[in-house]
Short mmCIF file of C-alpha atoms in Angstrom, two decimals:
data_model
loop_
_atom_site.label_atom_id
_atom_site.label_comp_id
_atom_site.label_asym_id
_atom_site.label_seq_id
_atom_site.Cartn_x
_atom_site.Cartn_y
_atom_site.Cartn_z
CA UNK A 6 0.00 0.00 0.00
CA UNK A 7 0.91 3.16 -1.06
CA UNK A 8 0.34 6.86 0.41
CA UNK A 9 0.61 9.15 -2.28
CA UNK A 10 -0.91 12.13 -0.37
CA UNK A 11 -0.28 13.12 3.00
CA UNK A 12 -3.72 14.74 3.87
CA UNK A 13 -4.91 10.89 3.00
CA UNK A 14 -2.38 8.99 5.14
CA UNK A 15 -2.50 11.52 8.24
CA UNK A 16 -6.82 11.16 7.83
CA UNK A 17 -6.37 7.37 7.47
CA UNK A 18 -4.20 7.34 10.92
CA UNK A 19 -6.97 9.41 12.46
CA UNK A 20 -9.82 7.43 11.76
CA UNK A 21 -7.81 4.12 12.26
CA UNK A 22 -7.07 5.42 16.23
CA UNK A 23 -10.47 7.34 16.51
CA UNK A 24 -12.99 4.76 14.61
CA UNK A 25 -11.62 1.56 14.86
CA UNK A 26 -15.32 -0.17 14.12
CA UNK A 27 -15.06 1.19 11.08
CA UNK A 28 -14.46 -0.47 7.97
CA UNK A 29 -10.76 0.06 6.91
CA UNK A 30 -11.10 -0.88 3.36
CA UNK A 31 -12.67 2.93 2.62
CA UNK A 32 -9.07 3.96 2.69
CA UNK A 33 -7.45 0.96 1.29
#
């Protein structure tokens, strides 16, 4: 997997710590 924006990966971090219920594959 590849970040190719920062704004993505530092929103992806967030909502993997913040909303762990929900489904990761929305950022996959």
């Amino acid at each position: 997997m590849q970040f190719t924006n920062l704004n993505a990966y530092k929103k992806y971090q967030v909502h993997k710590l913040l909303l762990l219920p929900f489904p990761e594959t929305v950022y996959h």
